[in-house]
PDB file of C-alpha atoms in Angstrom:
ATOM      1  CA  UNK A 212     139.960 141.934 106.738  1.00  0.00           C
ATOM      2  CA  UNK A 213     140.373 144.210 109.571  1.00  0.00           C
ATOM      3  CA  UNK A 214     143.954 143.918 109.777  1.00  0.00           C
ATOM      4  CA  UNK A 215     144.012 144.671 105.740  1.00  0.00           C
ATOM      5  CA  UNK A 216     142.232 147.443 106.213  1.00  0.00           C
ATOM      6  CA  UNK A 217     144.699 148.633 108.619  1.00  0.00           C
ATOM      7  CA  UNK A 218     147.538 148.406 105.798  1.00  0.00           C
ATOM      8  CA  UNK A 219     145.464 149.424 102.844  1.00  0.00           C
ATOM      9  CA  UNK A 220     142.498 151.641 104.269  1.00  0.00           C
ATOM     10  CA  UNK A 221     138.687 151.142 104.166  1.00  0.00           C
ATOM     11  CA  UNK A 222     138.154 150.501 100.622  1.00  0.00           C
ATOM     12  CA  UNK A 223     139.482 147.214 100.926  1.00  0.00           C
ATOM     13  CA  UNK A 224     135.471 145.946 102.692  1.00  0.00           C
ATOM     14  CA  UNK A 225     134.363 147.021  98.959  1.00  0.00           C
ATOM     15  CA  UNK A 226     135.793 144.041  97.345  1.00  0.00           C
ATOM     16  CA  UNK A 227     134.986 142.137 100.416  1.00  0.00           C
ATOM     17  CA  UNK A 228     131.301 143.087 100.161  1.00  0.00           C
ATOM     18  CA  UNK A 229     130.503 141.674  96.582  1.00  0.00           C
ATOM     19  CA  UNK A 230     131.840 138.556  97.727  1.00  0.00           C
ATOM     20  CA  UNK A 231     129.532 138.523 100.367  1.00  0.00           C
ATOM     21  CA  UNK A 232     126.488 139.925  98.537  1.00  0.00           C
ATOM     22  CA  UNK A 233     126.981 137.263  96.078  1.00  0.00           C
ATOM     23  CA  UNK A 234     127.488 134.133  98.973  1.00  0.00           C
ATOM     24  CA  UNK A 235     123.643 135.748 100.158  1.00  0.00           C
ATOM     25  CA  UNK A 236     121.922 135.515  97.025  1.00  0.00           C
ATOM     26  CA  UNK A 237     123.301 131.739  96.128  1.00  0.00           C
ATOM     27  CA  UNK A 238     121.694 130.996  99.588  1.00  0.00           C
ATOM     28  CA  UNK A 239     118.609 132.807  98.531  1.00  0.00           C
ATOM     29  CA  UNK A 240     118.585 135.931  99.841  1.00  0.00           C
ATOM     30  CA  UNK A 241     117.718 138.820  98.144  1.00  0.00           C
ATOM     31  CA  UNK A 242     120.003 141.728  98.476  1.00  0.00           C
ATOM     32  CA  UNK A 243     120.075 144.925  96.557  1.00  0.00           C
ATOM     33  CA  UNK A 244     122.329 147.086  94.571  1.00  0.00           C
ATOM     34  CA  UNK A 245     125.071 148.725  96.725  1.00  0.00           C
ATOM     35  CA  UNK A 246     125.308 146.746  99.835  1.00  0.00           C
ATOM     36  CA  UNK A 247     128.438 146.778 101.958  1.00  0.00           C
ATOM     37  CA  UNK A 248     129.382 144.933 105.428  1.00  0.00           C
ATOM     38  CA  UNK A 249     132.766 144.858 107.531  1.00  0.00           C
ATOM     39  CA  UNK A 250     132.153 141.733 109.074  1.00  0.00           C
ATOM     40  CA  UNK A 251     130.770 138.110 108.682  1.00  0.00           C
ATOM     41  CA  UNK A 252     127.108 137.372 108.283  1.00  0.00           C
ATOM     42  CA  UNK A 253     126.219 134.345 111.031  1.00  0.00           C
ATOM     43  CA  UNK A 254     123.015 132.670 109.368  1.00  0.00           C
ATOM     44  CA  UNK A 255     120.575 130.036 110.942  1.00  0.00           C
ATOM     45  CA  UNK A 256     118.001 129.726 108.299  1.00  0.00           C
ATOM     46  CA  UNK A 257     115.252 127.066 109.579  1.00  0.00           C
ATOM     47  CA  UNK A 258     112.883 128.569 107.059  1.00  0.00           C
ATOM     48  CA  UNK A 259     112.759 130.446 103.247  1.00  0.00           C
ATOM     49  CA  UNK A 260     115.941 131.745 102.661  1.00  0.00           C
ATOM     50  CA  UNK A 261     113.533 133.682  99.858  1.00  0.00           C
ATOM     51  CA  UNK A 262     111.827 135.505 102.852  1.00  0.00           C
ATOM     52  CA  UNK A 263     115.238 137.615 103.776  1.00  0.00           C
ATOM     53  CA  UNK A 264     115.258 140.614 101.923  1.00  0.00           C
ATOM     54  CA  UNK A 265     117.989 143.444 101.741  1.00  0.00           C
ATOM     55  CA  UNK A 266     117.369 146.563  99.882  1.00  0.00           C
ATOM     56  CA  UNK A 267     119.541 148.935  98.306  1.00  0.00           C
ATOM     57  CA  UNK A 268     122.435 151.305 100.001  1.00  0.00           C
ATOM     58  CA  UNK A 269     122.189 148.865 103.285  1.00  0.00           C
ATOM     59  CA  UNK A 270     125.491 149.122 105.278  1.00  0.00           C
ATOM     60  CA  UNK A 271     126.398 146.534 108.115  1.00  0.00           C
ATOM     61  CA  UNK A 272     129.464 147.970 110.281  1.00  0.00           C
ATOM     62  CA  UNK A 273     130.282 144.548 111.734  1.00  0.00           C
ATOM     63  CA  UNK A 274     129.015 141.057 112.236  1.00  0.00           C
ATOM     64  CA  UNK A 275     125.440 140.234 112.062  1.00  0.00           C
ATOM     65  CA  UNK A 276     123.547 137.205 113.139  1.00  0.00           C
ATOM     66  CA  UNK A 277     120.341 136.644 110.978  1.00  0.00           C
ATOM     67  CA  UNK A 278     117.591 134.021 112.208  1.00  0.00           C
ATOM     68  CA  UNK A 279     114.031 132.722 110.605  1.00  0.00           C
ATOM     69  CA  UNK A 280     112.394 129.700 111.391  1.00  0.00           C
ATOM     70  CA  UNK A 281     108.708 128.564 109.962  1.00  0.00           C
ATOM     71  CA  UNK A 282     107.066 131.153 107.498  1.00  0.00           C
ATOM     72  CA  UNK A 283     109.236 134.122 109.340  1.00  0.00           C
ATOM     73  CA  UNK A 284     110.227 137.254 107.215  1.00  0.00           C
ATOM     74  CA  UNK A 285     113.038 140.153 107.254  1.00  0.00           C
ATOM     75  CA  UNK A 286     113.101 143.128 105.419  1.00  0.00           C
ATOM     76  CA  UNK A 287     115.824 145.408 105.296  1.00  0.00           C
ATOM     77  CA  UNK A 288     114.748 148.228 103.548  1.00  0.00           C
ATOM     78  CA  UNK A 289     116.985 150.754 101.382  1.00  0.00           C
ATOM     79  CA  UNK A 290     119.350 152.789 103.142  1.00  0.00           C
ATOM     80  CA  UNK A 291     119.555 151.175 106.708  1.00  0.00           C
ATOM     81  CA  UNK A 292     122.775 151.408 108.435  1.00  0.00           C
ATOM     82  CA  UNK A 293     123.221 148.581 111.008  1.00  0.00           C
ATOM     83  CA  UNK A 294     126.525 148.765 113.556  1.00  0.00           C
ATOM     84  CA  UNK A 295     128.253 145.497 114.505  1.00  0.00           C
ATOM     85  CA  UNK A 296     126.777 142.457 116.210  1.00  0.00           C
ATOM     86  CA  UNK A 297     123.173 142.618 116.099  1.00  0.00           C
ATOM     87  CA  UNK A 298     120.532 139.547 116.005  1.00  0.00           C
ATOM     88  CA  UNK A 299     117.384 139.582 113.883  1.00  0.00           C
ATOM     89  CA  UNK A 300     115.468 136.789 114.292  1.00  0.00           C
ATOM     90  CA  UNK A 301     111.760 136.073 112.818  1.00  0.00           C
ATOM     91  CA  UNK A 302     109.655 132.845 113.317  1.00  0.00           C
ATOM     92  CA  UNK A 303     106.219 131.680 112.928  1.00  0.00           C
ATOM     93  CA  UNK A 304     104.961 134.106 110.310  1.00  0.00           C
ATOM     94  CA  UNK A 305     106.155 136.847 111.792  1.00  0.00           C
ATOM     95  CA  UNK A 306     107.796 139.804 109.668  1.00  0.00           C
ATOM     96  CA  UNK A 307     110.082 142.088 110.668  1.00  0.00           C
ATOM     97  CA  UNK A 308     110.227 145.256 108.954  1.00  0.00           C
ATOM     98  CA  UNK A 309     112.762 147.763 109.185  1.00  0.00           C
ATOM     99  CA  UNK A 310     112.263 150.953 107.664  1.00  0.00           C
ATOM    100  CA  UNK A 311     114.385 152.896 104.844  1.00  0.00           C
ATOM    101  CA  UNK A 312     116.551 155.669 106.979  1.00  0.00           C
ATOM    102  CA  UNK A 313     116.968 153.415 109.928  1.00  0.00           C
ATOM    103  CA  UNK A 314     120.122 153.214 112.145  1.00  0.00           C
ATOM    104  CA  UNK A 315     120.230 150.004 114.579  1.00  0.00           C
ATOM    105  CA  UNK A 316     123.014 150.170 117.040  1.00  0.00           C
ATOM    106  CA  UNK A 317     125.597 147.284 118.182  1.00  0.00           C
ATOM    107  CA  UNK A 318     124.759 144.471 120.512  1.00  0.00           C
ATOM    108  CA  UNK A 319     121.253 144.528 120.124  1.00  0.00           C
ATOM    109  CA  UNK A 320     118.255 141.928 119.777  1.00  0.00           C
ATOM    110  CA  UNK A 321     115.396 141.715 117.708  1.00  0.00           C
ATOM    111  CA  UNK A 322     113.223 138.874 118.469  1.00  0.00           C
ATOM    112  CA  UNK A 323     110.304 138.233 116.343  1.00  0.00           C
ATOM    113  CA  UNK A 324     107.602 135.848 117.101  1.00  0.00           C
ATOM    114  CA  UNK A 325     105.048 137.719 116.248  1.00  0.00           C
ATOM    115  CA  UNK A 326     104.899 141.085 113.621  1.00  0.00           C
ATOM    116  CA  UNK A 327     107.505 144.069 114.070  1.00  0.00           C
ATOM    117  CA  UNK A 328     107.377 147.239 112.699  1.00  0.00           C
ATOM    118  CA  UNK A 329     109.921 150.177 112.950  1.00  0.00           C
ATOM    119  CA  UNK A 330     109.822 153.073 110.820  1.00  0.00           C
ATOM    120  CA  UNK A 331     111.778 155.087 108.801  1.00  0.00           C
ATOM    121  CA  UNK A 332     114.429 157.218 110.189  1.00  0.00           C
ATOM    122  CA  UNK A 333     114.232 156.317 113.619  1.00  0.00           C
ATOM    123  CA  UNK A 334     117.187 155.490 115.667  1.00  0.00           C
ATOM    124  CA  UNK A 335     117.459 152.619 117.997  1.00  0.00           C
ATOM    125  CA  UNK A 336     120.440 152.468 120.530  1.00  0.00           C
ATOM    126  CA  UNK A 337     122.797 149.865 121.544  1.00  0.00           C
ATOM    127  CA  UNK A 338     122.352 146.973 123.660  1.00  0.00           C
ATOM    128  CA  UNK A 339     118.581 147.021 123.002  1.00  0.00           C
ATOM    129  CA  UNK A 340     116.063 144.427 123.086  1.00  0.00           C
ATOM    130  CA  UNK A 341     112.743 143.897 121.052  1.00  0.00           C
ATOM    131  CA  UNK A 342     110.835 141.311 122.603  1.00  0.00           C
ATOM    132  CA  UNK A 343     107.651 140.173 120.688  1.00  0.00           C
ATOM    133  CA  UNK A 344     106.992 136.986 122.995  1.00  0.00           C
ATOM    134  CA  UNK A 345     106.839 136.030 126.499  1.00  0.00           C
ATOM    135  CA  UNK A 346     106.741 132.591 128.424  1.00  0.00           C
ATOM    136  CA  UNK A 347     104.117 130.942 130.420  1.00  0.00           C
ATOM    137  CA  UNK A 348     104.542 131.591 134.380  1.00  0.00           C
ATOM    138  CA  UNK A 349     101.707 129.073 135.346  1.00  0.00           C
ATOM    139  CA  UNK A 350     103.193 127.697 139.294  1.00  0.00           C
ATOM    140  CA  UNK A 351     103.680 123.615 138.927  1.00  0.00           C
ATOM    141  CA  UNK A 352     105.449 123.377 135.359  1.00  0.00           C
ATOM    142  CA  UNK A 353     108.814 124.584 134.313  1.00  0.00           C
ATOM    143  CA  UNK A 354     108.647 127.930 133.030  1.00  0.00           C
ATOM    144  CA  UNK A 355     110.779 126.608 129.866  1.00  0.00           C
ATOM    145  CA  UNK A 356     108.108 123.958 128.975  1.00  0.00           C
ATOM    146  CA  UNK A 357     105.081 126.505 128.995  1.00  0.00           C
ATOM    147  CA  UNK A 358     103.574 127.999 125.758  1.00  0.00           C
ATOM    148  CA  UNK A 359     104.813 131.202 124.300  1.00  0.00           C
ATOM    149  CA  UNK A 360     102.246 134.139 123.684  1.00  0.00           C
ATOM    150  CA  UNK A 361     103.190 136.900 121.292  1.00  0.00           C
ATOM    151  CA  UNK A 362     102.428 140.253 120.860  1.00  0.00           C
ATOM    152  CA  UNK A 363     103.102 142.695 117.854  1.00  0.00           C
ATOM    153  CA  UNK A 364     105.814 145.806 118.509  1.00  0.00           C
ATOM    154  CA  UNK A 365     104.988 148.390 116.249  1.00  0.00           C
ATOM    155  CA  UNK A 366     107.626 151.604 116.098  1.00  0.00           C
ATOM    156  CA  UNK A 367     106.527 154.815 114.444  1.00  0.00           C
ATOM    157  CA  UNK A 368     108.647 157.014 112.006  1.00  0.00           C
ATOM    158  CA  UNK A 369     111.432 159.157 113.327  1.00  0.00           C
ATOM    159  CA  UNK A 370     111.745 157.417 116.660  1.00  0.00           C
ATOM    160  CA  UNK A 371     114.355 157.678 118.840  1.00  0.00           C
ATOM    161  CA  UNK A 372     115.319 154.910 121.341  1.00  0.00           C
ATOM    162  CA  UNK A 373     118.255 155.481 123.597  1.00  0.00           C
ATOM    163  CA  UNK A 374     121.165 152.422 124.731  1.00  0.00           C
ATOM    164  CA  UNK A 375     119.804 149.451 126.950  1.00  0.00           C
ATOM    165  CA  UNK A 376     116.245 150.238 126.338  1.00  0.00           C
ATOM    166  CA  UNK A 377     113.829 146.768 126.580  1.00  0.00           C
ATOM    167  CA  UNK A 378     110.437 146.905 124.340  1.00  0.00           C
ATOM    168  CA  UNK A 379     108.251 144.541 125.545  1.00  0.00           C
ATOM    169  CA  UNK A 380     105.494 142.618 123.514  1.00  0.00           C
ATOM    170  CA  UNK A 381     102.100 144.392 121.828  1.00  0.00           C
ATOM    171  CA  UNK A 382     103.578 147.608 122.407  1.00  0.00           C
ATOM    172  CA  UNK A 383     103.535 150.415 120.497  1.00  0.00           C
ATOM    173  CA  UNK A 384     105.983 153.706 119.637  1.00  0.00           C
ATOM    174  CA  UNK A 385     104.127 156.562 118.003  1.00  0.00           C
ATOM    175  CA  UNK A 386     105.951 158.483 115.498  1.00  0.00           C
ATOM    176  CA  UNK A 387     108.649 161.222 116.656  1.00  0.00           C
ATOM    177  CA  UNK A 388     108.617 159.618 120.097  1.00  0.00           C
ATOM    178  CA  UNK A 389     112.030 159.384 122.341  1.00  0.00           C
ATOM    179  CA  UNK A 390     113.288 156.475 124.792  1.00  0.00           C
ATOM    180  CA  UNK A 391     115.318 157.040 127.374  1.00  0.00           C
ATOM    181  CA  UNK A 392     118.581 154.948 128.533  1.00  0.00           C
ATOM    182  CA  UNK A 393     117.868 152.381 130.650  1.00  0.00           C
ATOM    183  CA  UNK A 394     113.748 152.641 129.704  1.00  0.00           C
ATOM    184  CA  UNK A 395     111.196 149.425 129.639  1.00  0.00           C
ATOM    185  CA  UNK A 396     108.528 149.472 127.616  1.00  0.00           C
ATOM    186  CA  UNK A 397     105.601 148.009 128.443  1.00  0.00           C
ATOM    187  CA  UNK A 398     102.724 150.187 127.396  1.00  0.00           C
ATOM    188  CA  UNK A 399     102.309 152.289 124.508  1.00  0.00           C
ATOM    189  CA  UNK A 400     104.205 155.606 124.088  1.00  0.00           C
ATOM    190  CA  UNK A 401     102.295 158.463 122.168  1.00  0.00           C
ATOM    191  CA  UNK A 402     103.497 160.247 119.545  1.00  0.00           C
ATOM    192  CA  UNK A 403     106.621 163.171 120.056  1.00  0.00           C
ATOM    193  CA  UNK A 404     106.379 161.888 123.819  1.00  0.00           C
ATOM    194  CA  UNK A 405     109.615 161.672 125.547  1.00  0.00           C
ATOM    195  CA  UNK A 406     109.318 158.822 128.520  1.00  0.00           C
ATOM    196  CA  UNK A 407     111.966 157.288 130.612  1.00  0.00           C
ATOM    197  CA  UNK A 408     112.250 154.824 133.715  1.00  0.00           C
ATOM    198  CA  UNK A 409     111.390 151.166 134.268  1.00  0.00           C
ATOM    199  CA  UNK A 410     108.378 150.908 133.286  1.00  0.00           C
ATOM    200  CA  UNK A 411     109.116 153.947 130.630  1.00  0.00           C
ATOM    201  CA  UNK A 412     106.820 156.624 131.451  1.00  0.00           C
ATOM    202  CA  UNK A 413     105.956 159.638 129.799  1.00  0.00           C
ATOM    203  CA  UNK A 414     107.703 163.010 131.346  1.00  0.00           C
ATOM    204  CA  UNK A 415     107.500 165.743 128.759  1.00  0.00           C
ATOM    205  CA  UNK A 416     106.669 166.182 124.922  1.00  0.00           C
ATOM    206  CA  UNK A 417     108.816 167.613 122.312  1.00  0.00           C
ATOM    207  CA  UNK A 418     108.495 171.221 121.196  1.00  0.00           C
ATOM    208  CA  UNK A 419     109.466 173.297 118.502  1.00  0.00           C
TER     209      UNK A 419
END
């Protein structure tokens, strides 16, 4: 498709996208009216198929891997743009809800063992990574044998989160808030705060 696009321009994914939007629903997902994608959709569906839902106007610049496993849930919501190669994944009964507005950058991970929120409009950057579990570290037993604990990452409206920012579990991104490159999360970030570092901290506030 790429190299067809070359020859023949863009409009050549439109064709390509119906296909694809029709291959999604005879799996069981639901996808609405208008949805368009450049690349291949990489699906690992352990659970309902039923619980994936698309909404209108969504536009996928690129692969996309899409995981759920148990009673997990996505929703895409209407108007989301999301850029090439980026992992959604939601287990146990998890959802993860992503608001209408929203662009998600390339190469990033959303990992959903417990609930995750983002809202609409906000911006998240590239090579990010939404963490809503964490291991066991008890000394005397292999760290990959311990129980998971989970915490819910909830992101407010109009948020924006800058490249290679980590979000840790039961954290929580009020609205109008801004991440900095580089930032971890680990604590919750008031609303129209602008924080940065490792652990993100909060520097300044925005102003009119």
């Amino acid at each position: 498709m790429n190299f067809l696009s070359l020859i023949f321009g863009w409009w050549v994914y439109r064709p390509y996208s119906i296909m694809v939007s029709l291959i999604l629903k005879i799996k069981g997902i639901k996808v609405g009216p208008n949805f368009y994608i450049q690349g291949v959709p990489f699906l690992k569906i352990r659970g309902n198929a039923n619980n994936i839902k698309i909404g209108k106007n969504v536009s996928i610049n690129g692969d996309i891997d899409i995981r759920n496993r148990e009673a997990g849930k996505i929703v895409i919501s209407d108007n989301v743009s999301i850029d090439t190669t980026v992992r959604l994944v939601a287990a146990n009964n998890a959802v993860l809800n992503i608001g209408s507005g929203c662009k998600i950058s390339p190469y990033s991970i959303y990992n959903c063992g417990e609930d995750m929120t983002i809202g609409k409009n906000s911006m998240l950057g590239a090579y990010g990574i939404f963490q809503c579990s964490n291991h066991g570290i008890k000394k005397g037993e292999l760290i990959k044998n311990q129980k998971q604990t989970y915490g819910k990452i909830t992101i407010g409206e109009d948020v924006w989160i800058g490249a290679h920012v980590k979000v840790l579990a039961g954290v929580i991104i009020g609205d109008g808030a801004v991440i900095g490159a580089g930032a971890v999360v680990t604590k919750d970030i008031p609303s129209n705060a602008i924080a940065v570092g490792a652990p993100a901290k909060v520097i300044s506030y925005r102003v009119k």
